[in-house]
PDB file of C-alpha atoms in Angstrom:
ATOM      1  CA  ASP A  14       0.055   0.065   0.124  1.00  0.00           C
ATOM      2  CA  ALA A  15       1.231   3.567  -0.961  1.00  0.00           C
ATOM      3  CA  GLY A  16       2.274   6.125   2.345  1.00  0.00           C
ATOM      4  CA  VAL A  17       1.463   9.176   3.062  1.00  0.00           C
ATOM      5  CA  THR A  18       1.340  11.617  -0.231  1.00  0.00           C
ATOM      6  CA  GLN A  19       2.614  15.315   0.191  1.00  0.00           C
ATOM      7  CA  SER A  20       2.452  17.774  -2.878  1.00  0.00           C
ATOM      8  CA  PRO A  21       4.613  19.224  -4.919  1.00  0.00           C
ATOM      9  CA  THR A  22       7.935  18.314  -2.873  1.00  0.00           C
ATOM     10  CA  HIS A  23       9.688  22.276  -2.856  1.00  0.00           C
ATOM     11  CA  LEU A  24       8.104  25.895  -3.688  1.00  0.00           C
ATOM     12  CA  ILE A  25       9.062  29.187  -4.015  1.00  0.00           C
ATOM     13  CA  LYS A  26       6.791  32.516  -3.125  1.00  0.00           C
ATOM     14  CA  THR A  27       7.872  35.176  -2.297  1.00  0.00           C
ATOM     15  CA  ARG A  28       6.440  36.890   0.356  1.00  0.00           C
ATOM     16  CA  GLY A  29       2.595  38.150   0.385  1.00  0.00           C
ATOM     17  CA  GLN A  30       1.607  35.321  -1.516  1.00  0.00           C
ATOM     18  CA  GLN A  31      -0.182  32.975  -1.495  1.00  0.00           C
ATOM     19  CA  VAL A  32       0.431  28.625  -0.762  1.00  0.00           C
ATOM     20  CA  THR A  33      -1.832  25.906  -0.671  1.00  0.00           C
ATOM     21  CA  LEU A  34      -0.828  22.411  -0.191  1.00  0.00           C
ATOM     22  CA  ARG A  35      -1.420  18.971  -0.925  1.00  0.00           C
ATOM     23  CA  CYS A  36      -1.920  15.215   1.220  1.00  0.00           C
ATOM     24  CA  SER A  37      -3.457  11.976   1.084  1.00  0.00           C
ATOM     25  CA  PRO A  38      -3.357   9.700   3.749  1.00  0.00           C
ATOM     26  CA  ILE A  39      -2.229   6.299   3.670  1.00  0.00           C
ATOM     27  CA  SER A  40      -6.088   4.125   2.543  1.00  0.00           C
ATOM     28  CA  GLY A  41      -7.843   3.509   5.604  1.00  0.00           C
ATOM     29  CA  HIS A  42      -7.100   6.212   7.253  1.00  0.00           C
ATOM     30  CA  LYS A  43      -9.519   9.159   8.397  1.00  0.00           C
ATOM     31  CA  SER A  44      -7.484  11.169  10.869  1.00  0.00           C
ATOM     32  CA  VAL A  45      -5.580  13.724   8.505  1.00  0.00           C
ATOM     33  CA  SER A  46      -2.349  16.261  10.963  1.00  0.00           C
ATOM     34  CA  TRP A  47       0.001  18.844   9.849  1.00  0.00           C
ATOM     35  CA  TYR A  48       2.963  19.887  11.227  1.00  0.00           C
ATOM     36  CA  GLN A  49       6.051  22.484  10.609  1.00  0.00           C
ATOM     37  CA  GLN A  50       9.130  21.846  11.255  1.00  0.00           C
ATOM     38  CA  VAL A  51      11.270  25.080  10.882  1.00  0.00           C
ATOM     39  CA  LEU A  52      14.621  24.195   9.977  1.00  0.00           C
ATOM     40  CA  GLY A  53      16.684  22.768  12.920  1.00  0.00           C
ATOM     41  CA  GLN A  54      13.782  22.364  14.951  1.00  0.00           C
ATOM     42  CA  GLY A  55      10.765  19.591  16.016  1.00  0.00           C
ATOM     43  CA  PRO A  56       8.140  19.264  14.209  1.00  0.00           C
ATOM     44  CA  GLN A  57       4.741  21.913  15.688  1.00  0.00           C
ATOM     45  CA  PHE A  58       1.003  20.299  15.321  1.00  0.00           C
ATOM     46  CA  ILE A  59      -1.226  22.936  13.640  1.00  0.00           C
ATOM     47  CA  PHE A  60      -4.321  20.925  12.706  1.00  0.00           C
ATOM     48  CA  GLN A  61      -6.158  17.939  12.169  1.00  0.00           C
ATOM     49  CA  TYR A  62      -8.513  17.168  10.459  1.00  0.00           C
ATOM     50  CA  TYR A  63     -10.555  14.065  11.582  1.00  0.00           C
ATOM     51  CA  GLU A  64     -14.239  13.305   9.403  1.00  0.00           C
ATOM     52  CA  LYS A  65     -13.797  16.504   7.044  1.00  0.00           C
ATOM     53  CA  GLU A  66     -14.466  18.166  10.736  1.00  0.00           C
ATOM     54  CA  GLU A  67     -11.029  20.104  12.503  1.00  0.00           C
ATOM     55  CA  ARG A  68     -10.635  18.281  15.585  1.00  0.00           C
ATOM     56  CA  GLY A  69      -7.678  20.151  16.538  1.00  0.00           C
ATOM     57  CA  ARG A  70      -5.307  23.224  16.235  1.00  0.00           C
ATOM     58  CA  GLY A  71      -2.017  24.311  17.195  1.00  0.00           C
ATOM     59  CA  ASN A  72      -1.133  28.114  17.715  1.00  0.00           C
ATOM     60  CA  PHE A  73      -1.265  29.775  14.007  1.00  0.00           C
ATOM     61  CA  PRO A  74      -2.161  32.355  13.241  1.00  0.00           C
ATOM     62  CA  ASP A  75      -5.240  32.911  11.108  1.00  0.00           C
ATOM     63  CA  ARG A  76      -3.558  32.940   8.425  1.00  0.00           C
ATOM     64  CA  PHE A  77      -2.738  29.318   8.027  1.00  0.00           C
ATOM     65  CA  SER A  78      -6.261  26.525   6.711  1.00  0.00           C
ATOM     66  CA  ALA A  79      -7.010  23.990   6.426  1.00  0.00           C
ATOM     67  CA  ARG A  80      -8.866  20.907   4.446  1.00  0.00           C
ATOM     68  CA  GLN A  81     -10.581  17.485   4.545  1.00  0.00           C
ATOM     69  CA  PHE A  82     -12.167  16.266   1.500  1.00  0.00           C
ATOM     70  CA  PRO A  83     -14.577  13.532   1.217  1.00  0.00           C
ATOM     71  CA  ASN A  84     -12.101  10.824   0.658  1.00  0.00           C
ATOM     72  CA  TYR A  85      -9.588  12.045   3.419  1.00  0.00           C
ATOM     73  CA  SER A  86      -7.285  13.861   1.532  1.00  0.00           C
ATOM     74  CA  SER A  87      -6.651  17.483   2.527  1.00  0.00           C
ATOM     75  CA  GLU A  88      -5.455  20.614   1.889  1.00  0.00           C
ATOM     76  CA  LEU A  89      -3.362  23.582   3.998  1.00  0.00           C
ATOM     77  CA  ASN A  90      -2.921  27.084   2.667  1.00  0.00           C
ATOM     78  CA  VAL A  91      -1.312  29.606   3.458  1.00  0.00           C
ATOM     79  CA  ASN A  92      -1.886  33.231   3.018  1.00  0.00           C
ATOM     80  CA  ALA A  93       0.452  36.730   2.978  1.00  0.00           C
ATOM     81  CA  LEU A  94       3.013  34.731   3.862  1.00  0.00           C
ATOM     82  CA  LEU A  95       5.586  35.717   5.793  1.00  0.00           C
ATOM     83  CA  LEU A  96       9.975  34.912   5.399  1.00  0.00           C
ATOM     84  CA  GLY A  97       9.106  32.652   8.860  1.00  0.00           C
ATOM     85  CA  ASP A  98       6.946  30.621   6.782  1.00  0.00           C
ATOM     86  CA  SER A  99       9.531  29.095   5.089  1.00  0.00           C
ATOM     87  CA  ALA A 100       9.536  25.071   5.864  1.00  0.00           C
ATOM     88  CA  LEU A 101       9.029  21.598   5.703  1.00  0.00           C
ATOM     89  CA  TYR A 102       5.433  20.894   5.514  1.00  0.00           C
ATOM     90  CA  LEU A 103       4.299  17.608   7.260  1.00  0.00           C
ATOM     91  CA  CYS A 104       1.551  15.707   6.946  1.00  0.00           C
ATOM     92  CA  ALA A 105       0.391  12.839   9.485  1.00  0.00           C
ATOM     93  CA  SER A 106      -2.624   9.908   8.680  1.00  0.00           C
ATOM     94  CA  ARG A 107      -3.566   7.735  11.388  1.00  0.00           C
ATOM     95  CA  SER A 108      -6.069   4.893  11.874  1.00  0.00           C
ATOM     96  CA  ASN A 109      -8.503   6.247  14.887  1.00  0.00           C
ATOM     97  CA  THR A 110      -9.136   2.256  14.827  1.00  0.00           C
ATOM     98  CA  GLY A 111      -7.594  -0.831  17.253  1.00  0.00           C
ATOM     99  CA  GLU A 112      -4.028  -0.531  18.643  1.00  0.00           C
ATOM    100  CA  THR A 113      -2.255   0.691  16.160  1.00  0.00           C
ATOM    101  CA  SER A 114      -4.694   4.807  16.693  1.00  0.00           C
ATOM    102  CA  TYR A 115      -2.050   6.202  18.583  1.00  0.00           C
ATOM    103  CA  GLU A 116       0.056   5.914  15.722  1.00  0.00           C
ATOM    104  CA  GLN A 117       0.578   8.441  13.539  1.00  0.00           C
ATOM    105  CA  TYR A 118       2.551   8.082   9.871  1.00  0.00           C
ATOM    106  CA  PHE A 119       4.378  11.044   8.617  1.00  0.00           C
ATOM    107  CA  GLY A 120       4.955  11.743   5.051  1.00  0.00           C
ATOM    108  CA  PRO A 121       7.809  13.476   2.925  1.00  0.00           C
ATOM    109  CA  GLY A 122       6.772  16.369   3.544  1.00  0.00           C
ATOM    110  CA  THR A 123       6.449  19.666   1.211  1.00  0.00           C
ATOM    111  CA  ARG A 124       9.551  22.467   1.860  1.00  0.00           C
ATOM    112  CA  LEU A 125       8.517  25.924   1.154  1.00  0.00           C
ATOM    113  CA  THR A 126      10.464  28.843   0.973  1.00  0.00           C
ATOM    114  CA  VAL A 127       9.510  31.899   0.993  1.00  0.00           C
ATOM    115  CA  THR A 128      11.503  35.160  -0.663  1.00  0.00           C
TER     116      THR A 128
ATOM    117  CA  ALA B  15       0.921  20.714  30.101  1.00  0.00           C
ATOM    118  CA  GLN B  16       2.868  18.281  28.418  1.00  0.00           C
ATOM    119  CA  SER B  17       5.734  18.428  26.694  1.00  0.00           C
ATOM    120  CA  VAL B  18       9.235  16.634  26.277  1.00  0.00           C
ATOM    121  CA  THR B  19      13.186  17.891  26.667  1.00  0.00           C
ATOM    122  CA  GLN B  20      15.825  16.335  24.564  1.00  0.00           C
ATOM    123  CA  LEU B  21      19.082  16.628  26.471  1.00  0.00           C
ATOM    124  CA  ASP B  22      22.162  16.222  23.707  1.00  0.00           C
ATOM    125  CA  SER B  23      21.180  18.120  20.577  1.00  0.00           C
ATOM    126  CA  HIS B  24      23.674  16.183  18.982  1.00  0.00           C
ATOM    127  CA  VAL B  25      25.459  12.376  19.999  1.00  0.00           C
ATOM    128  CA  SER B  26      28.119  10.902  18.254  1.00  0.00           C
ATOM    129  CA  VAL B  27      29.539   7.062  18.857  1.00  0.00           C
ATOM    130  CA  SER B  28      31.841   4.729  16.648  1.00  0.00           C
ATOM    131  CA  GLU B  29      30.226   2.242  14.961  1.00  0.00           C
ATOM    132  CA  GLY B  30      30.016  -0.774  17.116  1.00  0.00           C
ATOM    133  CA  THR B  31      29.249   1.010  20.084  1.00  0.00           C
ATOM    134  CA  PRO B  32      25.688   1.364  22.326  1.00  0.00           C
ATOM    135  CA  VAL B  33      23.888   4.354  21.996  1.00  0.00           C
ATOM    136  CA  LEU B  34      21.963   6.539  24.751  1.00  0.00           C
ATOM    137  CA  LEU B  35      19.784   9.522  23.149  1.00  0.00           C
ATOM    138  CA  ARG B  36      17.719  11.488  26.317  1.00  0.00           C
ATOM    139  CA  CYS B  37      14.517  12.184  26.773  1.00  0.00           C
ATOM    140  CA  ASN B  38      12.635  13.447  29.779  1.00  0.00           C
ATOM    141  CA  TYR B  39       9.533  14.536  29.687  1.00  0.00           C
ATOM    142  CA  SER B  40       6.670  16.673  31.837  1.00  0.00           C
ATOM    143  CA  SER B  41       2.849  15.310  32.437  1.00  0.00           C
ATOM    144  CA  SER B  42       0.207  15.913  34.550  1.00  0.00           C
ATOM    145  CA  TYR B  43      -0.529  11.787  33.786  1.00  0.00           C
ATOM    146  CA  SER B  44       0.668   8.835  32.264  1.00  0.00           C
ATOM    147  CA  PRO B  45       1.070  10.039  29.006  1.00  0.00           C
ATOM    148  CA  SER B  46       2.149   8.319  25.431  1.00  0.00           C
ATOM    149  CA  LEU B  47       5.408   8.312  24.196  1.00  0.00           C
ATOM    150  CA  PHE B  48       7.185   7.500  20.546  1.00  0.00           C
ATOM    151  CA  TRP B  49      10.327   8.216  18.799  1.00  0.00           C
ATOM    152  CA  TYR B  50      10.733   8.812  15.524  1.00  0.00           C
ATOM    153  CA  VAL B  51      13.946   9.049  13.399  1.00  0.00           C
ATOM    154  CA  GLN B  52      14.513  10.985  10.920  1.00  0.00           C
ATOM    155  CA  HIS B  53      16.916  10.593   7.824  1.00  0.00           C
ATOM    156  CA  PRO B  54      18.151  13.622   5.807  1.00  0.00           C
ATOM    157  CA  ASN B  55      15.118  14.734   3.068  1.00  0.00           C
ATOM    158  CA  LYS B  56      13.327  11.912   4.092  1.00  0.00           C
ATOM    159  CA  GLY B  57      10.074  12.379   6.578  1.00  0.00           C
ATOM    160  CA  LEU B  58       9.633  11.146   9.388  1.00  0.00           C
ATOM    161  CA  GLN B  59       9.505   7.676  10.398  1.00  0.00           C
ATOM    162  CA  LEU B  60       7.709   5.921  13.964  1.00  0.00           C
ATOM    163  CA  LEU B  61      10.480   4.068  15.937  1.00  0.00           C
ATOM    164  CA  LEU B  62       8.483   2.733  19.238  1.00  0.00           C
ATOM    165  CA  LYS B  63       6.048   3.740  21.789  1.00  0.00           C
ATOM    166  CA  TYR B  64       5.150   3.785  24.773  1.00  0.00           C
ATOM    167  CA  THR B  65       0.888   3.978  25.470  1.00  0.00           C
ATOM    168  CA  SER B  66       0.713   2.516  29.380  1.00  0.00           C
ATOM    169  CA  ALA B  67       1.949  -1.455  28.885  1.00  0.00           C
ATOM    170  CA  ALA B  68       5.298  -2.832  29.340  1.00  0.00           C
ATOM    171  CA  THR B  69       7.438   0.011  30.966  1.00  0.00           C
ATOM    172  CA  LEU B  70      10.349  -1.806  27.922  1.00  0.00           C
ATOM    173  CA  VAL B  71       9.352  -1.152  24.525  1.00  0.00           C
ATOM    174  CA  LYS B  72      11.285  -2.395  21.983  1.00  0.00           C
ATOM    175  CA  GLY B  73      11.363  -1.089  18.436  1.00  0.00           C
ATOM    176  CA  ILE B  74      12.511  -1.123  14.859  1.00  0.00           C
ATOM    177  CA  ASN B  75      16.291  -2.171  14.115  1.00  0.00           C
ATOM    178  CA  GLY B  76      17.564  -3.167  17.046  1.00  0.00           C
ATOM    179  CA  PHE B  77      16.276   0.547  19.414  1.00  0.00           C
ATOM    180  CA  GLU B  78      14.103   0.207  22.592  1.00  0.00           C
ATOM    181  CA  ALA B  79      13.330   2.070  25.186  1.00  0.00           C
ATOM    182  CA  GLU B  80      12.605   2.128  28.865  1.00  0.00           C
ATOM    183  CA  PHE B  81       9.942   4.360  30.469  1.00  0.00           C
ATOM    184  CA  LYS B  82      10.665   5.348  33.797  1.00  0.00           C
ATOM    185  CA  LYS B  83       7.774   7.197  35.425  1.00  0.00           C
ATOM    186  CA  SER B  84       9.799   8.266  38.589  1.00  0.00           C
ATOM    187  CA  GLU B  85      12.680  10.116  36.495  1.00  0.00           C
ATOM    188  CA  THR B  86       9.966  10.506  34.222  1.00  0.00           C
ATOM    189  CA  SER B  87      12.125   9.472  31.955  1.00  0.00           C
ATOM    190  CA  PHE B  88      11.990   7.589  27.942  1.00  0.00           C
ATOM    191  CA  HIS B  89      15.455   7.137  26.914  1.00  0.00           C
ATOM    192  CA  LEU B  90      15.870   6.341  23.401  1.00  0.00           C
ATOM    193  CA  THR B  91      19.135   3.114  23.374  1.00  0.00           C
ATOM    194  CA  LYS B  92      20.966   0.086  21.003  1.00  0.00           C
ATOM    195  CA  PRO B  93      23.757  -1.947  22.125  1.00  0.00           C
ATOM    196  CA  SER B  94      25.244  -1.644  18.496  1.00  0.00           C
ATOM    197  CA  ALA B  95      25.404   1.145  16.051  1.00  0.00           C
ATOM    198  CA  HIS B  96      25.836   1.094  12.513  1.00  0.00           C
ATOM    199  CA  MET B  97      26.228   3.540  10.004  1.00  0.00           C
ATOM    200  CA  SER B  98      22.802   3.320   9.078  1.00  0.00           C
ATOM    201  CA  ASP B  99      21.958   4.633  12.367  1.00  0.00           C
ATOM    202  CA  ALA B 100      23.506   8.074  11.378  1.00  0.00           C
ATOM    203  CA  ALA B 101      19.770  10.576  11.447  1.00  0.00           C
ATOM    204  CA  GLU B 102      18.028  13.233  13.635  1.00  0.00           C
ATOM    205  CA  TYR B 103      15.997  11.046  16.426  1.00  0.00           C
ATOM    206  CA  PHE B 104      12.807  13.251  18.018  1.00  0.00           C
ATOM    207  CA  CYS B 105      10.810  12.064  21.257  1.00  0.00           C
ATOM    208  CA  VAL B 106       7.610  12.527  21.522  1.00  0.00           C
ATOM    209  CA  VAL B 107       4.875  12.930  23.610  1.00  0.00           C
ATOM    210  CA  THR B 108       1.207  13.040  23.156  1.00  0.00           C
ATOM    211  CA  PRO B 109      -1.432  14.310  25.424  1.00  0.00           C
ATOM    212  CA  MET B 110      -4.135  11.510  27.028  1.00  0.00           C
ATOM    213  CA  ASP B 111      -6.472  14.877  26.095  1.00  0.00           C
ATOM    214  CA  SER B 112      -5.746  15.195  22.727  1.00  0.00           C
ATOM    215  CA  SER B 113      -4.183  11.645  21.148  1.00  0.00           C
ATOM    216  CA  TYR B 114      -4.527  13.510  17.633  1.00  0.00           C
ATOM    217  CA  LYS B 115      -2.063  15.861  18.455  1.00  0.00           C
ATOM    218  CA  LEU B 116       1.960  15.161  19.281  1.00  0.00           C
ATOM    219  CA  ILE B 117       4.167  17.130  20.348  1.00  0.00           C
ATOM    220  CA  PHE B 118       8.169  16.562  20.158  1.00  0.00           C
ATOM    221  CA  GLY B 119      11.614  17.926  21.502  1.00  0.00           C
ATOM    222  CA  SER B 120      13.828  19.285  19.784  1.00  0.00           C
ATOM    223  CA  GLY B 121      15.920  16.342  18.545  1.00  0.00           C
ATOM    224  CA  THR B 122      18.603  14.761  19.461  1.00  0.00           C
ATOM    225  CA  ARG B 123      21.176  14.434  16.115  1.00  0.00           C
ATOM    226  CA  LEU B 124      23.261  11.129  16.025  1.00  0.00           C
ATOM    227  CA  LEU B 125      26.123  10.668  13.940  1.00  0.00           C
ATOM    228  CA  VAL B 126      27.976   7.489  13.494  1.00  0.00           C
ATOM    229  CA  ARG B 127      31.949   7.535  13.062  1.00  0.00           C
ATOM    230  CA  PRO B 128      32.812   4.421  11.400  1.00  0.00           C
TER     231      PRO B 128
END
């Protein structure tokens, strides 16, 4: 089975622009979470979606938004980009059932560079 | 609030020698704890997890960790390092009241010398 997939792999944007990142979870996983990993730091939680509803939000400004589609894929949108938004954006999916419900599986990430 | 502290930003070992990566956690109740590994330009991979079952947890690639409540620690060990173990390692906690959220430590970079 395919793992978590993310697109694009790399992205370069200019300050003030908007960006959309995409994520497809593991087949059968209904929960998707987004994390931001700034260079040299651990990932920081941004959002979690389950069954197309937002179930959790981290300490990020309203410029960050997300949604989940009926097929459980997800998009992360960031408006009015700042230089500080440059980071690796990671998507993780989770089964929410059984003994593996605590395990989150990460995609390879999207490297966003804001110039 | 729950948090984890990784006590070493860098650890350097020789190939074939033991590995010890240290992690202390802060939690008002028994948390779920994980270790993830991140190889360069790759995503995060789950090494092992503790979810209130056995305190000694065995993971992939020969790694294991021991949950010690009295010391609030969850150190990661491996008897013999391989060159392929060189990577960034993250200790992670999940709060009991929001199990969907992973709280990462700042990471420990493991260097393996030939």
